[in-house]
């Protein structure tokens, strides 16, 4: 008689309608969730990210049991835990005398390669199913890309609009335009009053996990005391409702704005929930569309939100599977400089970077323009080695999985793929940051100073970048006019820019590799767990600092 079906569910597959569960007889299936050391340490993820994934996994397991599934949950501290997906699937298959394995394809090539070895290792059939939580299947994206000279996101996005029917008026786009990006670039307004994000105070299960992470991952980057992520589908749904009711209307206009100490502005903070599977991306879009239809949110905001999800998110995932494994090694601009230490410490006089790193450390989050135009832009124009930047981004954000992090970092921010994804590099001087933020006014550097002592480092670095890659970019229609400006400057001014950039680059202190990958402790599941951590005092302290920053911003406006 055939044994039971083993259904491994990975940490970012926490969806009750997962393809591997569909049509299964609950009495003949064992659902397997595994906390494994290898996944926590292949890079040293931000502490909040590990706590979020473990807590969401434990809550999900409890919900599955309530729904009548038999769940086998392997904890990190279980003494027999082998520390890897493959080891745990093998142990579980033996334990339950499984006759077959049914699993949904993983988000990452690294894990897919492991999974492809399971059938042979286990000696039973292993069915790897497509992940139906994406609007566009991997093969469908390949077909879309096949034979195209340029893989333009906007073209793909329109295909997805037609496919989903989102914001469509007959055959054309709602409102007559496909894209309202031009209405998504308002500079920060001194009267901006973004509503607070909902509080998701850690329950007992999350507190246990926080204690575990504090103990076992003490050498990882990031604060834990400010943990405020939804860990269940119900909480994620509450976050979505709050976003649609309170923030969506402002999302479009201020999508690209940055304000010191205001970490969230009108962003949704839904990426962690969507990537874990607690929220369905299409459902998020339909809820936003309903707000537009009800007259509660303007079209530029709703279209902007829908574009990020069925446009950018799907396109990024398609590009990951199309371009891997080469993307991980890509370095089209031959960047060789090591990642500066301040990406980890935030200790720099560049106020924009210091604020983005602070938010990253405190929240395991920074919003898109902070990631792209401050942190990514600096790495691009300073010529930082892509793989070091990629590791940093994979470590520090709670929503980071390689399938979404890598194309965003390597291709969008660093142009390491030679423009397969972005037709021109997102390189900018201090002028852009000054226009889109309030960072520069109180910065130790002067944004209007172009070179020399006290000049904003983004200014000379921008020209240094353009100059050193002239051969590549001057024939690019979208940036060629930059070189006309450069040539008009004349040799003396040009040299002043280049000398200033060189002098600044010489001051950069490289980060130690220990932050991202080096292990200073090993897996020892026999270690006792610590008594409940004393966090509260510490937590209050960090939360109070954050609130004080917000209050200070508001007072300044009054
Ligand atoms: P919002 O601004 O509210 O946007 C709504 C949703 O759109 C997001 O929740 C997300 O699901 C989706 N989205 C928007 N832009 C993108 C995009 N470029 N790629 C994929 N989804 C997108 N996103 C991740 O989920 N994980 C990452 O590791 C990640 N790394 C990034 C690295 C760089 C250098 C850049 C430039 C962007 C990165 N992004 C990443 C995309 C984006 O910055 C985040 O999705 C967003 O900041 C998450 O915050 P939010 O939920 O408030 O997003
Ligand atoms: C990121 C992560 C971490 C830190 N830990 C686990 C874990 O212990 N167990 C698990 O199932 N998943 C974890 N994950 C998420 C996986 O890395 C993710 O599912 C794969 O990379 C595929 O995207
Ligand atoms: Fe950043 Fe330059 Fe502005 Fe300072 S002056 S905040 S370094 S852009």
mmCIF file of C-alpha atoms in Angstrom, residues 73-326:
data_model
loop_
_atom_site.group_PDB
_atom_site.id
_atom_site.type_symbol
_atom_site.label_atom_id
_atom_site.label_comp_id
_atom_site.label_asym_id
_atom_site.label_seq_id
_atom_site.Cartn_x
_atom_site.Cartn_y
_atom_site.Cartn_z
ATOM 1 C CA UNK A 73 7.125 20.892 12.690
ATOM 2 C CA UNK A 74 10.898 20.665 13.100
ATOM 3 C CA UNK A 75 12.275 23.358 15.385
ATOM 4 C CA UNK A 76 15.765 24.789 15.077
ATOM 5 C CA UNK A 77 16.546 23.436 18.521
ATOM 6 C CA UNK A 78 15.335 19.863 17.899
ATOM 7 C CA UNK A 79 18.380 17.769 18.725
ATOM 8 C CA UNK A 80 18.171 15.563 15.630
ATOM 9 C CA UNK A 81 17.732 18.523 13.256
ATOM 10 C CA UNK A 82 20.247 18.059 10.436
ATOM 11 C CA UNK A 83 20.209 21.782 9.605
ATOM 12 C CA UNK A 84 19.216 21.510 5.940
ATOM 13 C CA UNK A 85 16.065 21.164 3.854
ATOM 14 C CA UNK A 86 17.362 18.024 2.172
ATOM 15 C CA UNK A 87 18.386 16.401 5.457
ATOM 16 C CA UNK A 88 15.027 17.186 7.069
ATOM 17 C CA UNK A 89 12.963 15.975 4.118
ATOM 18 C CA UNK A 90 14.957 12.767 4.130
ATOM 19 C CA UNK A 91 14.464 12.255 7.879
ATOM 20 C CA UNK A 92 10.749 13.035 7.637
ATOM 21 C CA UNK A 93 10.226 10.748 4.646
ATOM 22 C CA UNK A 94 11.742 7.916 6.684
ATOM 23 C CA UNK A 95 9.882 8.836 9.898
ATOM 24 C CA UNK A 96 6.508 8.810 8.161
ATOM 25 C CA UNK A 97 7.305 6.058 5.653
ATOM 26 C CA UNK A 98 6.232 8.486 2.943
ATOM 27 C CA UNK A 99 5.260 7.079 -0.443
ATOM 28 C CA UNK A 100 5.645 10.372 -2.301
ATOM 29 C CA UNK A 101 6.648 13.996 -1.855
ATOM 30 C CA UNK A 102 4.634 16.921 -3.167
ATOM 31 C CA UNK A 103 6.184 20.341 -3.003
ATOM 32 C CA UNK A 104 5.871 23.764 -4.614
ATOM 33 C CA UNK A 105 8.884 25.051 -6.560
ATOM 34 C CA UNK A 106 11.061 27.287 -4.386
ATOM 35 C CA UNK A 107 11.821 30.965 -4.920
ATOM 36 C CA UNK A 108 15.538 30.429 -5.348
ATOM 37 C CA UNK A 109 17.727 28.499 -7.761
ATOM 38 C CA UNK A 110 19.937 27.372 -4.871
ATOM 39 C CA UNK A 111 16.966 25.563 -3.305
ATOM 40 C CA UNK A 112 15.630 24.324 -6.643
ATOM 41 C CA UNK A 113 18.939 22.548 -7.206
ATOM 42 C CA UNK A 114 18.558 20.841 -3.822
ATOM 43 C CA UNK A 115 14.978 19.838 -4.589
ATOM 44 C CA UNK A 116 15.946 18.365 -7.929
ATOM 45 C CA UNK A 117 18.099 15.871 -6.038
ATOM 46 C CA UNK A 118 15.352 14.681 -3.685
ATOM 47 C CA UNK A 119 13.757 11.996 -5.889
ATOM 48 C CA UNK A 120 17.038 10.161 -6.257
ATOM 49 C CA UNK A 121 18.042 10.589 -2.627
ATOM 50 C CA UNK A 122 14.664 9.422 -1.308
ATOM 51 C CA UNK A 123 13.859 6.758 -3.862
ATOM 52 C CA UNK A 124 10.209 7.887 -4.057
ATOM 53 C CA UNK A 125 8.392 10.151 -6.544
ATOM 54 C CA UNK A 126 8.851 13.882 -5.909
ATOM 55 C CA UNK A 127 6.328 16.135 -7.608
ATOM 56 C CA UNK A 128 7.565 19.753 -7.872
ATOM 57 C CA UNK A 129 4.608 21.994 -8.721
ATOM 58 C CA UNK A 130 4.582 25.517 -10.178
ATOM 59 C CA UNK A 131 4.036 28.313 -7.669
ATOM 60 C CA UNK A 132 0.561 29.545 -8.577
ATOM 61 C CA UNK A 133 0.804 32.540 -6.245
ATOM 62 C CA UNK A 134 2.454 34.498 -9.040
ATOM 63 C CA UNK A 135 0.377 35.970 -11.844
ATOM 64 C CA UNK A 136 2.962 35.009 -14.449
ATOM 65 C CA UNK A 137 4.420 31.493 -14.471
ATOM 66 C CA UNK A 138 8.159 31.086 -15.049
ATOM 67 C CA UNK A 139 7.603 29.455 -18.459
ATOM 68 C CA UNK A 140 5.105 32.120 -19.438
ATOM 69 C CA UNK A 141 7.694 34.820 -18.741
ATOM 70 C CA UNK A 142 10.261 32.921 -20.801
ATOM 71 C CA UNK A 143 7.800 32.818 -23.692
ATOM 72 C CA UNK A 144 7.148 36.545 -23.316
ATOM 73 C CA UNK A 145 10.895 37.250 -23.316
ATOM 74 C CA UNK A 146 11.719 34.876 -26.140
ATOM 75 C CA UNK A 147 12.903 36.692 -29.266
ATOM 76 C CA UNK A 148 12.493 40.190 -27.778
ATOM 77 C CA UNK A 149 15.464 42.478 -28.217
ATOM 78 C CA UNK A 150 14.540 44.538 -25.159
ATOM 79 C CA UNK A 151 12.727 43.224 -22.116
ATOM 80 C CA UNK A 152 10.909 46.395 -21.169
ATOM 81 C CA UNK A 153 8.961 46.261 -17.895
ATOM 82 C CA UNK A 154 6.265 48.587 -19.223
ATOM 83 C CA UNK A 155 5.438 46.217 -22.107
ATOM 84 C CA UNK A 156 5.287 43.244 -19.736
ATOM 85 C CA UNK A 157 3.124 45.243 -17.306
ATOM 86 C CA UNK A 158 0.527 45.979 -19.997
ATOM 87 C CA UNK A 159 0.370 42.267 -20.779
ATOM 88 C CA UNK A 160 -0.302 41.602 -17.084
ATOM 89 C CA UNK A 161 -2.986 44.322 -16.957
ATOM 90 C CA UNK A 162 -4.746 42.671 -19.878
ATOM 91 C CA UNK A 163 -4.311 39.226 -18.374
ATOM 92 C CA UNK A 164 -5.736 40.172 -14.959
ATOM 93 C CA UNK A 165 -8.250 42.760 -16.189
ATOM 94 C CA UNK A 166 -6.981 45.116 -13.464
ATOM 95 C CA UNK A 167 -7.732 48.796 -14.130
ATOM 96 C CA UNK A 168 -8.976 48.034 -17.617
ATOM 97 C CA UNK A 169 -11.754 49.922 -19.381
ATOM 98 C CA UNK A 170 -12.676 47.568 -22.195
ATOM 99 C CA UNK A 171 -9.501 46.956 -24.211
ATOM 100 C CA UNK A 172 -7.740 50.069 -22.945
ATOM 101 C CA UNK A 173 -6.404 51.309 -19.631
ATOM 102 C CA UNK A 174 -8.656 52.939 -17.061
ATOM 103 C CA UNK A 175 -8.362 56.726 -17.362
ATOM 104 C CA UNK A 176 -6.765 56.529 -20.813
ATOM 105 C CA UNK A 177 -3.123 56.064 -19.661
ATOM 106 C CA UNK A 178 -1.332 52.856 -18.758
ATOM 107 C CA UNK A 179 1.106 54.497 -16.419
ATOM 108 C CA UNK A 180 0.814 57.512 -14.115
ATOM 109 C CA UNK A 181 4.455 57.441 -13.033
ATOM 110 C CA UNK A 182 4.840 61.132 -13.817
ATOM 111 C CA UNK A 183 2.334 61.808 -11.017
ATOM 112 C CA UNK A 184 4.323 59.683 -8.545
ATOM 113 C CA UNK A 185 7.227 62.019 -8.021
ATOM 114 C CA UNK A 186 6.129 64.820 -5.718
ATOM 115 C CA UNK A 187 8.867 66.181 -3.468
ATOM 116 C CA UNK A 188 8.177 65.892 0.261
ATOM 117 C CA UNK A 189 5.721 68.481 1.450
ATOM 118 C CA UNK A 190 6.470 70.184 4.764
ATOM 119 C CA UNK A 191 2.909 69.454 5.852
ATOM 120 C CA UNK A 192 3.096 65.716 5.137
ATOM 121 C CA UNK A 193 1.337 63.793 7.886
ATOM 122 C CA UNK A 194 1.566 60.102 7.074
ATOM 123 C CA UNK A 195 -0.694 58.051 9.344
ATOM 124 C CA UNK A 196 1.049 55.703 11.795
ATOM 125 C CA UNK A 197 1.497 52.096 10.719
ATOM 126 C CA UNK A 198 -0.592 49.599 12.687
ATOM 127 C CA UNK A 199 1.039 48.042 15.749
ATOM 128 C CA UNK A 200 1.569 44.294 15.731
ATOM 129 C CA UNK A 201 2.868 43.736 19.238
ATOM 130 C CA UNK A 202 4.630 40.356 19.465
ATOM 131 C CA UNK A 203 2.435 37.655 21.037
ATOM 132 C CA UNK A 204 3.859 34.845 23.179
ATOM 133 C CA UNK A 205 4.809 32.743 20.149
ATOM 134 C CA UNK A 206 6.679 35.646 18.548
ATOM 135 C CA UNK A 207 8.332 36.524 21.846
ATOM 136 C CA UNK A 208 9.662 32.967 22.115
ATOM 137 C CA UNK A 209 11.123 33.256 18.662
ATOM 138 C CA UNK A 210 12.606 36.667 19.421
ATOM 139 C CA UNK A 211 14.314 35.139 22.467
ATOM 140 C CA UNK A 212 15.627 32.297 20.306
ATOM 141 C CA UNK A 213 16.993 34.682 17.694
ATOM 142 C CA UNK A 214 18.568 36.936 20.283
ATOM 143 C CA UNK A 215 20.350 33.920 21.720
ATOM 144 C CA UNK A 216 21.356 32.014 18.596
ATOM 145 C CA UNK A 217 21.917 34.864 16.163
ATOM 146 C CA UNK A 218 23.501 37.449 18.411
ATOM 147 C CA UNK A 219 26.208 38.186 15.828
ATOM 148 C CA UNK A 220 23.665 39.047 13.117
ATOM 149 C CA UNK A 221 22.895 42.605 12.016
ATOM 150 C CA UNK A 222 19.860 44.522 13.198
ATOM 151 C CA UNK A 223 17.626 45.426 16.126
ATOM 152 C CA UNK A 224 14.957 43.042 17.379
ATOM 153 C CA UNK A 225 13.269 45.299 19.879
ATOM 154 C CA UNK A 226 11.413 47.230 17.176
ATOM 155 C CA UNK A 227 9.898 44.070 15.649
ATOM 156 C CA UNK A 228 6.474 45.034 14.298
ATOM 157 C CA UNK A 229 5.714 42.719 11.367
ATOM 158 C CA UNK A 230 2.441 40.910 10.708
ATOM 159 C CA UNK A 231 3.071 37.204 11.359
ATOM 160 C CA UNK A 232 -0.310 35.737 10.391
ATOM 161 C CA UNK A 233 -2.624 36.070 7.418
ATOM 162 C CA UNK A 234 -5.145 37.832 9.669
ATOM 163 C CA UNK A 235 -2.592 40.433 10.755
ATOM 164 C CA UNK A 236 -1.396 40.866 7.179
ATOM 165 C CA UNK A 237 -4.996 41.414 6.127
ATOM 166 C CA UNK A 238 -5.353 44.079 8.829
ATOM 167 C CA UNK A 239 -2.183 45.751 7.510
ATOM 168 C CA UNK A 240 -3.611 45.724 3.981
ATOM 169 C CA UNK A 241 -6.911 47.185 5.159
ATOM 170 C CA UNK A 242 -5.132 49.937 7.091
ATOM 171 C CA UNK A 243 -2.978 50.728 4.056
ATOM 172 C CA UNK A 244 -5.946 50.956 1.730
ATOM 173 C CA UNK A 245 -8.018 53.014 4.154
ATOM 174 C CA UNK A 246 -5.311 55.371 5.385
ATOM 175 C CA UNK A 247 -2.262 55.495 3.126
ATOM 176 C CA UNK A 248 -3.145 54.438 -0.407
ATOM 177 C CA UNK A 249 -4.497 57.852 -1.376
ATOM 178 C CA UNK A 250 -1.095 59.445 -0.610
ATOM 179 C CA UNK A 251 0.956 56.526 -1.975
ATOM 180 C CA UNK A 252 1.004 57.674 -5.586
ATOM 181 C CA UNK A 253 2.005 61.253 -5.121
ATOM 182 C CA UNK A 254 4.731 60.676 -2.524
ATOM 183 C CA UNK A 255 6.040 57.335 -3.777
ATOM 184 C CA UNK A 256 9.517 58.733 -4.461
ATOM 185 C CA UNK A 257 9.783 61.132 -1.500
ATOM 186 C CA UNK A 258 12.246 60.675 1.391
ATOM 187 C CA UNK A 259 12.022 62.392 4.754
ATOM 188 C CA UNK A 260 14.557 62.134 7.578
ATOM 189 C CA UNK A 261 13.188 60.050 10.454
ATOM 190 C CA UNK A 262 9.972 59.222 8.570
ATOM 191 C CA UNK A 263 10.604 55.642 7.651
ATOM 192 C CA UNK A 264 7.334 54.584 6.116
ATOM 193 C CA UNK A 265 5.652 57.660 4.596
ATOM 194 C CA UNK A 266 2.769 56.339 2.476
ATOM 195 C CA UNK A 267 4.338 52.997 1.611
ATOM 196 C CA UNK A 268 2.360 49.847 2.270
ATOM 197 C CA UNK A 269 4.965 47.777 4.176
ATOM 198 C CA UNK A 270 3.258 44.759 2.654
ATOM 199 C CA UNK A 271 6.262 43.185 0.907
ATOM 200 C CA UNK A 272 7.133 40.906 3.837
ATOM 201 C CA UNK A 273 3.570 39.563 3.993
ATOM 202 C CA UNK A 274 3.253 39.133 0.234
ATOM 203 C CA UNK A 275 6.630 37.407 -0.066
ATOM 204 C CA UNK A 276 5.877 35.031 2.817
ATOM 205 C CA UNK A 277 2.528 34.113 1.282
ATOM 206 C CA UNK A 278 0.379 35.682 4.002
ATOM 207 C CA UNK A 279 -1.197 37.970 1.400
ATOM 208 C CA UNK A 280 -2.183 37.166 -2.149
ATOM 209 C CA UNK A 281 -0.641 39.786 -4.486
ATOM 210 C CA UNK A 282 -3.595 39.778 -6.866
ATOM 211 C CA UNK A 283 -6.022 40.207 -3.987
ATOM 212 C CA UNK A 284 -4.013 43.253 -2.788
ATOM 213 C CA UNK A 285 -4.403 44.772 -6.265
ATOM 214 C CA UNK A 286 -8.117 44.012 -6.438
ATOM 215 C CA UNK A 287 -8.674 45.612 -3.041
ATOM 216 C CA UNK A 288 -6.829 48.740 -4.195
ATOM 217 C CA UNK A 289 -8.830 48.777 -7.436
ATOM 218 C CA UNK A 290 -12.061 48.583 -5.407
ATOM 219 C CA UNK A 291 -10.934 51.649 -3.412
ATOM 220 C CA UNK A 292 -10.492 53.513 -6.699
ATOM 221 C CA UNK A 293 -13.890 52.391 -7.960
ATOM 222 C CA UNK A 294 -15.478 53.516 -4.703
ATOM 223 C CA UNK A 295 -13.881 56.947 -5.120
ATOM 224 C CA UNK A 296 -11.658 56.481 -2.052
ATOM 225 C CA UNK A 297 -8.263 56.640 -3.788
ATOM 226 C CA UNK A 298 -7.069 58.464 -6.907
ATOM 227 C CA UNK A 299 -6.065 56.620 -10.054
ATOM 228 C CA UNK A 300 -2.400 57.665 -9.897
ATOM 229 C CA UNK A 301 -2.082 56.001 -6.467
ATOM 230 C CA UNK A 302 -3.950 52.821 -7.338
ATOM 231 C CA UNK A 303 -2.268 52.411 -10.710
ATOM 232 C CA UNK A 304 1.124 53.012 -9.033
ATOM 233 C CA UNK A 305 0.431 50.300 -6.462
ATOM 234 C CA UNK A 306 -0.900 47.824 -9.046
ATOM 235 C CA UNK A 307 2.142 48.530 -11.255
ATOM 236 C CA UNK A 308 4.540 47.732 -8.417
ATOM 237 C CA UNK A 309 2.878 44.373 -7.854
ATOM 238 C CA UNK A 310 1.726 42.918 -11.176
ATOM 239 C CA UNK A 311 4.328 44.929 -13.067
ATOM 240 C CA UNK A 312 7.612 45.203 -11.185
ATOM 241 C CA UNK A 313 7.269 42.280 -8.787
ATOM 242 C CA UNK A 314 6.267 39.784 -11.477
ATOM 243 C CA UNK A 315 8.804 41.134 -13.959
ATOM 244 C CA UNK A 316 11.605 40.915 -11.390
ATOM 245 C CA UNK A 317 10.728 37.308 -10.635
ATOM 246 C CA UNK A 318 10.611 36.436 -14.332
ATOM 247 C CA UNK A 319 13.990 38.106 -14.880
ATOM 248 C CA UNK A 320 15.511 36.172 -11.965
ATOM 249 C CA UNK A 321 14.680 32.801 -13.499
ATOM 250 C CA UNK A 322 15.611 33.983 -16.985
ATOM 251 C CA UNK A 323 19.002 35.371 -16.027
ATOM 252 C CA UNK A 324 20.209 32.940 -13.370
ATOM 253 C CA UNK A 325 22.816 31.735 -12.618
ATOM 254 C CA UNK A 326 24.768 34.342 -14.634
#
